[in-house]
XYZ file of N, CA and C in Angstrom:
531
model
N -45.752 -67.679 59.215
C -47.055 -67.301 58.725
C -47.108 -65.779 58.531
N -47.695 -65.377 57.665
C -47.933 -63.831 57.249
C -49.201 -63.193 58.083
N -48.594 -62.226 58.720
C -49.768 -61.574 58.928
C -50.839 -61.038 58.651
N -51.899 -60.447 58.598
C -52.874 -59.844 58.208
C -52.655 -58.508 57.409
N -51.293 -57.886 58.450
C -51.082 -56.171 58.224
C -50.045 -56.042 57.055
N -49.481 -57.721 56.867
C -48.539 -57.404 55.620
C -49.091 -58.066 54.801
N -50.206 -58.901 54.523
C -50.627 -59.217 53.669
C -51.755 -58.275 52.933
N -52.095 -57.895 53.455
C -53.534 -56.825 52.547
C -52.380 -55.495 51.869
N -51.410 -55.103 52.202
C -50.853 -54.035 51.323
C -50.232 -54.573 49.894
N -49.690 -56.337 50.564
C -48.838 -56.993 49.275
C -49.786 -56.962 48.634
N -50.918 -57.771 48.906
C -52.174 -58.089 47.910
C -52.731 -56.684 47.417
N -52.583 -55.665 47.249
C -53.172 -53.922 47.026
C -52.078 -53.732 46.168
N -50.834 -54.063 46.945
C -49.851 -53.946 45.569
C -49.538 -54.830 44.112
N -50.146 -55.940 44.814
C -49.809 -56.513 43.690
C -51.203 -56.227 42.496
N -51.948 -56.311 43.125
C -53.659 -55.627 41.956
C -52.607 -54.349 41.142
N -52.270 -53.057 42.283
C -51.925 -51.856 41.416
C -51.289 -52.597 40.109
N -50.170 -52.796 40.606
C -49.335 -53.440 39.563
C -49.776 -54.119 38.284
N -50.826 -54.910 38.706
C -51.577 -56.231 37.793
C -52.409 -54.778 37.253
N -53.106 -54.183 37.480
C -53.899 -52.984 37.127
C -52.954 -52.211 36.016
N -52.168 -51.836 36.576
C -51.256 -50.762 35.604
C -50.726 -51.703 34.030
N -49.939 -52.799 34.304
C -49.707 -53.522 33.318
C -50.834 -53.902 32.342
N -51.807 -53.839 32.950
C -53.042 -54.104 32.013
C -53.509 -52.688 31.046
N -53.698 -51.932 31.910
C -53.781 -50.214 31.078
C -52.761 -50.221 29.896
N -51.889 -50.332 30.146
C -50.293 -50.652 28.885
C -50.637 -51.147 28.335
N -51.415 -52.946 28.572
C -51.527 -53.902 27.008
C -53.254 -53.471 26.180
N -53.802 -52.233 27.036
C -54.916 -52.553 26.818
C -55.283 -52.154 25.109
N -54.382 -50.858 24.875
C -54.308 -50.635 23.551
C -53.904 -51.285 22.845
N -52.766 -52.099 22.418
C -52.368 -53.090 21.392
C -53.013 -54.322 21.395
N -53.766 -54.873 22.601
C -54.685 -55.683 22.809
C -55.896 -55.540 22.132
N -56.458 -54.427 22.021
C -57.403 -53.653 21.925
C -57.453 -53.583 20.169
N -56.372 -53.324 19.973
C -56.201 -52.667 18.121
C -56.268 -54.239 17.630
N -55.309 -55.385 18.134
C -55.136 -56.642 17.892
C -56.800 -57.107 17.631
N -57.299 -57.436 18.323
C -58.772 -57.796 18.705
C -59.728 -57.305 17.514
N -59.685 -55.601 17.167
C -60.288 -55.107 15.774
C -60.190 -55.762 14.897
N -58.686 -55.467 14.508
C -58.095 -56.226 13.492
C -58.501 -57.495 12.954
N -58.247 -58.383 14.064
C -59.166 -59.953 13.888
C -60.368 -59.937 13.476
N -61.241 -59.392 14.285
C -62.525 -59.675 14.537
C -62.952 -58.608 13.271
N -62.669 -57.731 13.342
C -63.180 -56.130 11.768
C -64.002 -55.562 12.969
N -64.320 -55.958 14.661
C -65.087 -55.289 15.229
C -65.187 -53.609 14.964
N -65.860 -52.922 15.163
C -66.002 -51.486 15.011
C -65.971 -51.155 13.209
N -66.388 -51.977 12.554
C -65.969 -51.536 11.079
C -64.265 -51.631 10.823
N -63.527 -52.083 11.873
C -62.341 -52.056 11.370
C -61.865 -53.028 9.981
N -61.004 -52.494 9.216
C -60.894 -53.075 7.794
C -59.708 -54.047 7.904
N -59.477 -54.559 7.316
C -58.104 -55.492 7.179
C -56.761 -55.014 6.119
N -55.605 -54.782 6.733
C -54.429 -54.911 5.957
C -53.933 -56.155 5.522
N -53.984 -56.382 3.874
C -53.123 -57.631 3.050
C -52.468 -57.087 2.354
N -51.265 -57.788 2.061
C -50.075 -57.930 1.585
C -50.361 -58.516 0.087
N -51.211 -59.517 -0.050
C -51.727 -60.030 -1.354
C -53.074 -59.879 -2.187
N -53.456 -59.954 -2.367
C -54.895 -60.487 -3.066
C -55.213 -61.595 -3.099
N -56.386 -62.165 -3.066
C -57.226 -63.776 -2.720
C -56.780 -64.301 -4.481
N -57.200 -65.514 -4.415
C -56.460 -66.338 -5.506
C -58.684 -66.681 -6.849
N -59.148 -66.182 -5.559
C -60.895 -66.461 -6.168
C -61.435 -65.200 -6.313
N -62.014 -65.109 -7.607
C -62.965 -63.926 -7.803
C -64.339 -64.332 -8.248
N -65.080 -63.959 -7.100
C -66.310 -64.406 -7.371
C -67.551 -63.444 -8.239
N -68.547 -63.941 -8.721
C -69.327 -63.114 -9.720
C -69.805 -62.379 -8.542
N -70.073 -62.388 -7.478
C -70.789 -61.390 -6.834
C -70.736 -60.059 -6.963
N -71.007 -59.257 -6.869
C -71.412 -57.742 -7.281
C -71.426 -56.927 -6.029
N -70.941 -55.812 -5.400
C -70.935 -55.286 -3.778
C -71.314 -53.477 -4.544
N -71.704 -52.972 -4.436
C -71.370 -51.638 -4.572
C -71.002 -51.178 -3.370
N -69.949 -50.550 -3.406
C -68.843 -49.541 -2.408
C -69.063 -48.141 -2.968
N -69.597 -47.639 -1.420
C -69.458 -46.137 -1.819
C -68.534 -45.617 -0.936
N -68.180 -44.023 -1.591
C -67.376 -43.047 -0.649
C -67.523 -42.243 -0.238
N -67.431 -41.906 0.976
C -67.968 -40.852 2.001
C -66.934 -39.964 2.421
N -66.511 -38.743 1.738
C -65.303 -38.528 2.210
C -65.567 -36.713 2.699
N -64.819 -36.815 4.246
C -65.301 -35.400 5.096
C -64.123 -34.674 5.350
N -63.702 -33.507 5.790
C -62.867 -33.037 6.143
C -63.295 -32.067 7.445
N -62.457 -32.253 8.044
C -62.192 -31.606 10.038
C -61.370 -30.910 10.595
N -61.539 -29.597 10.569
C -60.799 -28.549 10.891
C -59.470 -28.380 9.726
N -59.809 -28.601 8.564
C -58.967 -28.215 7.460
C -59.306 -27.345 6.363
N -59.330 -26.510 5.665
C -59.172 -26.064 4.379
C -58.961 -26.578 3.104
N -59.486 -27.803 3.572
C -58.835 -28.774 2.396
C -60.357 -29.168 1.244
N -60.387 -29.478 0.518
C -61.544 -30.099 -0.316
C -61.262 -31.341 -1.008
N -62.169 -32.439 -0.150
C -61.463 -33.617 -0.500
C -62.611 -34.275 -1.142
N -62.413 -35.130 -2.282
C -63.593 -36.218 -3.131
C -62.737 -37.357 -3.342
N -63.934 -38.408 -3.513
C -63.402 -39.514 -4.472
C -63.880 -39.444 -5.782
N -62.954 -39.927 -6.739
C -62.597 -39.062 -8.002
C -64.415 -39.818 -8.651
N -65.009 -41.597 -8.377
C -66.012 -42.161 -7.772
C -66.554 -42.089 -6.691
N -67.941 -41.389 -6.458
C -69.070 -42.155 -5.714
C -69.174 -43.539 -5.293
N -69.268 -43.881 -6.172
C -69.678 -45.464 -6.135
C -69.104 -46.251 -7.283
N -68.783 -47.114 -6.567
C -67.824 -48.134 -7.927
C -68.316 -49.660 -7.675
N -69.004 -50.508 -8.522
C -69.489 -52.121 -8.458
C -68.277 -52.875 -8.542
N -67.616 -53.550 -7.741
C -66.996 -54.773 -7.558
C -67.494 -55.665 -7.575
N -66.477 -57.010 -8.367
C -66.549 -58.424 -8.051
C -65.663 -58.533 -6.411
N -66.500 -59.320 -5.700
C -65.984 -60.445 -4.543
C -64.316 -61.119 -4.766
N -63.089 -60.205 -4.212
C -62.041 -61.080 -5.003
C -61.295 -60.347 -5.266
N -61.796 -59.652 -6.296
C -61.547 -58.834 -7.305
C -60.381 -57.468 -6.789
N -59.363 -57.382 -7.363
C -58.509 -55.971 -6.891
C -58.969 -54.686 -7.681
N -59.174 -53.548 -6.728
C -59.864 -52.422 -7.178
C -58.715 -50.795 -6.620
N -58.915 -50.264 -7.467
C -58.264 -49.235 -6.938
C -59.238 -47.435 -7.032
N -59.057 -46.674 -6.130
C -60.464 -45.727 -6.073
C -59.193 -44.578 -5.925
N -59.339 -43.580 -6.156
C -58.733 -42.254 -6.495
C -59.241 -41.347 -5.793
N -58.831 -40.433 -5.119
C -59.113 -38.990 -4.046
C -58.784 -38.082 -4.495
N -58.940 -37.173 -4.740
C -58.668 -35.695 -4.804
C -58.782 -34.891 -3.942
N -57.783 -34.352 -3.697
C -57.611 -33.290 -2.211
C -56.949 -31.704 -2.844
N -57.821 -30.838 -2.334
C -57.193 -29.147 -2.402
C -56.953 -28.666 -1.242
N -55.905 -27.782 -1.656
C -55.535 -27.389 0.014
C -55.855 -25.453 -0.892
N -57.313 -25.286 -0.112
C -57.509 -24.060 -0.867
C -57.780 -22.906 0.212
N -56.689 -23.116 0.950
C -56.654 -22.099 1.720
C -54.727 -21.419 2.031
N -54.379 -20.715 2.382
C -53.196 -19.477 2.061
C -51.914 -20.160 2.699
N -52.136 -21.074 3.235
C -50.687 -21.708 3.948
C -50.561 -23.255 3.998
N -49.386 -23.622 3.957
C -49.244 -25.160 4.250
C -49.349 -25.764 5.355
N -50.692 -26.775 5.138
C -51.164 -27.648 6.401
C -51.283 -29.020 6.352
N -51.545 -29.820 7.242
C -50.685 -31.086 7.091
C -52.048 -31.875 7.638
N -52.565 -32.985 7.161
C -53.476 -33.436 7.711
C -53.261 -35.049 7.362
N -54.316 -35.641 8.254
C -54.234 -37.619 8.308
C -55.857 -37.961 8.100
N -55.530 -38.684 7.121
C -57.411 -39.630 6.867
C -57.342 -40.585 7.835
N -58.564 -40.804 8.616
C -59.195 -42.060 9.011
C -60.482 -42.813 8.082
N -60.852 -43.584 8.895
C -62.133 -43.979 7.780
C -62.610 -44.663 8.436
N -63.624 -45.229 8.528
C -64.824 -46.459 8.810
C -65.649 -47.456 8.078
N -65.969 -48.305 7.772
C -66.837 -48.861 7.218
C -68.327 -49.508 7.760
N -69.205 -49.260 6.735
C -70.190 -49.671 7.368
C -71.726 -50.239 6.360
N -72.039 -51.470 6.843
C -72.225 -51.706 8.202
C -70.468 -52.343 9.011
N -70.779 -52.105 10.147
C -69.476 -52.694 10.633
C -69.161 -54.445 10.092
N -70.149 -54.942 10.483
C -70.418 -56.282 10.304
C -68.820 -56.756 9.136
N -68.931 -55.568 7.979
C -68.575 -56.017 6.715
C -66.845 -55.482 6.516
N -66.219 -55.025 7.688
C -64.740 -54.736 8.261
C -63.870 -55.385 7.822
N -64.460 -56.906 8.276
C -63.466 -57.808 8.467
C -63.109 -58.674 6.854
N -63.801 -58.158 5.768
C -63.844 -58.723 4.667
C -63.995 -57.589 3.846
N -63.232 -56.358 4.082
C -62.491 -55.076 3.692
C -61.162 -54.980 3.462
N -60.639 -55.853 3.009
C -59.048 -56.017 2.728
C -57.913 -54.608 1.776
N -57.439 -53.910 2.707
C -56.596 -52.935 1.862
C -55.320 -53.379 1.753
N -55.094 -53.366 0.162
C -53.589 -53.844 -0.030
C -52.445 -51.989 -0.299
N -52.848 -51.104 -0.438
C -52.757 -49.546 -0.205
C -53.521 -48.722 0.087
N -53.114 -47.888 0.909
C -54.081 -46.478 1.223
C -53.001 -45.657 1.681
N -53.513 -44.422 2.068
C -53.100 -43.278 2.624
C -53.226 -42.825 3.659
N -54.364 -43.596 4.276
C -54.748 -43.662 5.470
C -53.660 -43.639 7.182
N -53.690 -42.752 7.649
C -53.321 -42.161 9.007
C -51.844 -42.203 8.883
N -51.555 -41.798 7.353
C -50.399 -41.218 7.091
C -50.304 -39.673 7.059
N -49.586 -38.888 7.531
C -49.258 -37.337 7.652
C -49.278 -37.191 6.139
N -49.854 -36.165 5.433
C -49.968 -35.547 4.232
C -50.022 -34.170 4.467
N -48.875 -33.478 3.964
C -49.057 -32.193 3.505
C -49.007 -31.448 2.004
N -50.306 -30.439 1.949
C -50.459 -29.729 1.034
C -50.123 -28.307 1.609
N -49.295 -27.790 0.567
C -49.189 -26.265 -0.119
C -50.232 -25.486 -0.369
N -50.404 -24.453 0.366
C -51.860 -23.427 -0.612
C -51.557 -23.921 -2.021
N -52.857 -23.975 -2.180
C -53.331 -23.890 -3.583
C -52.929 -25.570 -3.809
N -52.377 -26.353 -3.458
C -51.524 -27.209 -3.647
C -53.031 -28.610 -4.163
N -52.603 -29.126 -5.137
C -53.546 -30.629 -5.304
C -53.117 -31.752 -5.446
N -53.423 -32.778 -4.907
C -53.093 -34.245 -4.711
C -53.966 -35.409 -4.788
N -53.507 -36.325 -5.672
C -54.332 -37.568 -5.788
C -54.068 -38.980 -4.904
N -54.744 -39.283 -3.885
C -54.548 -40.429 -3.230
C -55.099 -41.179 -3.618
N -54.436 -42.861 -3.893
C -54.803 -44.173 -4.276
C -54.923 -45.024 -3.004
N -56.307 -45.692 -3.144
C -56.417 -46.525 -2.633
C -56.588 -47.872 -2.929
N -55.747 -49.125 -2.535
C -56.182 -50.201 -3.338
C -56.503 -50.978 -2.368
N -57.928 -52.214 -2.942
C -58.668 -53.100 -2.037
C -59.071 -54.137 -2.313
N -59.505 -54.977 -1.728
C -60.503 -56.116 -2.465
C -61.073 -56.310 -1.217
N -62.522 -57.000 -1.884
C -63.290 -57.641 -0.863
C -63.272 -59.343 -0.553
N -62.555 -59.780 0.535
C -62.621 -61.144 1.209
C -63.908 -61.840 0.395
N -63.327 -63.403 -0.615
C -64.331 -63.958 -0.982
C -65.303 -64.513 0.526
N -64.411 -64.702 1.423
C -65.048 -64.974 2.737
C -66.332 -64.502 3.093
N -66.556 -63.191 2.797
C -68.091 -62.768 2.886
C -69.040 -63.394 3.078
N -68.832 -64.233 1.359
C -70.065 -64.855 0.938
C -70.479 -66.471 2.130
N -69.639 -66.736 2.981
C -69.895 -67.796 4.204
C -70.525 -67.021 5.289
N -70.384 -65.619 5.400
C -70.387 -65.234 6.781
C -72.522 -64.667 6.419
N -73.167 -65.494 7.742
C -74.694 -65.119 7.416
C -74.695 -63.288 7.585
N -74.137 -62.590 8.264
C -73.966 -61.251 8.720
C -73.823 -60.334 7.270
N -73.378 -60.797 6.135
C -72.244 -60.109 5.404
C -72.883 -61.114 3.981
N -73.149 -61.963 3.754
C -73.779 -62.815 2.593
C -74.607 -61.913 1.589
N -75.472 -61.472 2.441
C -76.513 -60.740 1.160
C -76.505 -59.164 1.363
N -75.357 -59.024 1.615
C -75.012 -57.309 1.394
C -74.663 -56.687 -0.069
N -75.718 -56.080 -0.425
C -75.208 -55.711 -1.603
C -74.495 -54.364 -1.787
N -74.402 -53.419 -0.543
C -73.487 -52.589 -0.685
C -72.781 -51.632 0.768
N -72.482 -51.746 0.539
C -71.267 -50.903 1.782
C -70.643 -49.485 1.236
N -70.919 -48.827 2.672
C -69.923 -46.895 2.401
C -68.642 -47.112 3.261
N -67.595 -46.279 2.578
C -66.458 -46.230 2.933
C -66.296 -44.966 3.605
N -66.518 -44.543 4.462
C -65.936 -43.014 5.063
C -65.392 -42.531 5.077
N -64.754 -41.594 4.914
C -62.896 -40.955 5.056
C -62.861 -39.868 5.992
N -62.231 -39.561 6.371
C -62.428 -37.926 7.350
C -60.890 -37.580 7.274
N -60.443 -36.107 6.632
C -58.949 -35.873 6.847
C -59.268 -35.288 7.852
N -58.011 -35.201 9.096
C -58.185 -34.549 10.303
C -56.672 -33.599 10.191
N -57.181 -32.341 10.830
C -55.850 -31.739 11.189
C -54.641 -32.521 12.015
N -53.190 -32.292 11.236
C -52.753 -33.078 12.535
C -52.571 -32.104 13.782
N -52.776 -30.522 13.322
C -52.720 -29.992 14.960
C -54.051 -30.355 15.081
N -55.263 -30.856 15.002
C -56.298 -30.896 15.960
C -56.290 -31.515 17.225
N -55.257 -32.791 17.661
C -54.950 -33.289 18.930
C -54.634 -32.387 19.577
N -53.690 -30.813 19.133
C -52.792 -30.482 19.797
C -53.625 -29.392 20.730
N -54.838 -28.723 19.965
C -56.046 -28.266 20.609
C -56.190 -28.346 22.218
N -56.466 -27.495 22.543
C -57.239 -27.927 24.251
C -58.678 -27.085 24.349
């Protein structure tokens, strides 16, 4: 039989343990879970395009910011009307109008969140390292469609339009303290 004095340290060790292994899966668990669900506005990566294009109509706008860069970034569109289905591609323009070469990564959001999960990108540029040259200009493509799926989901059915966010971030801004 186990004692008392060796059982409460096994059982403390074995939590740490069970504790720590969990911290490790909690991020890929965590990103997995977005992904599925579009929780947080997260968008979806496809490989294809849907086989249905529906008459529905979405206007997508673009929201595009820049964070601790020198950079001047637009979409080449505001706002562009899609069909449900439908493959679309939206254009960026980025200046790097300041005296040296700096290197920066887009994130983005969508919103309402609700509408993430039926945000399908088949290209972007997104939280890829990009560097511009002073003076230097660049056009990023993004290509997308919107999940005919929408039109089932009550959350996401009668949305007639959604913003796309962008934010380039320095990549030294992590490096900051």
């Amino acid at each position: 039989m186990i004692k008392k004095k060796t059982l409460t340290p096994v059982l403390l060790g074995g939590i740490f343990f069970l504790m720590l292994g969990l911290s490790f899966a909690a991020v890929p668990l965590y990103d997995m879970f977005c992904r599925i669900t579009g929780f947080g506005g997260t968008t979806q990566i496809s490989k294809e395009a849907p086989n249905v294009v529906l008459d529905k109509i979405v206007s997508v706008r673009f929201d595009t910011n820049v964070n601790n860069l020198t950079w001047d970034f637009k979409a080449k569109s505001n706002v562009i009307d899609v069909k449900v289905g439908e493959v679309n591609r939206i254009e960026f323009e980025v200046k790097n109008y300041g005296d040296e070469t700096t290197y920066g990564v887009a994130s983005f959001n969508v919103s309402p969140s609700s509408f993430g999960k039926y945000y399908s990108k088949l290209g972007c540029f997104c939280f890829e390292k990009q560097e511009l040259k002073a003076g230097e200009k660049a056009t990023y493509v993004m290509t997308f469609y919107l999940d005919p799926d929408l039109v089932n989901d009550p959350t996401t059915k009668n949305l007639e339009d959604v913003t796309m966010s962008y934010t380039f971030f320095s990549t030294d801004y992590y490096k900051q303290s």
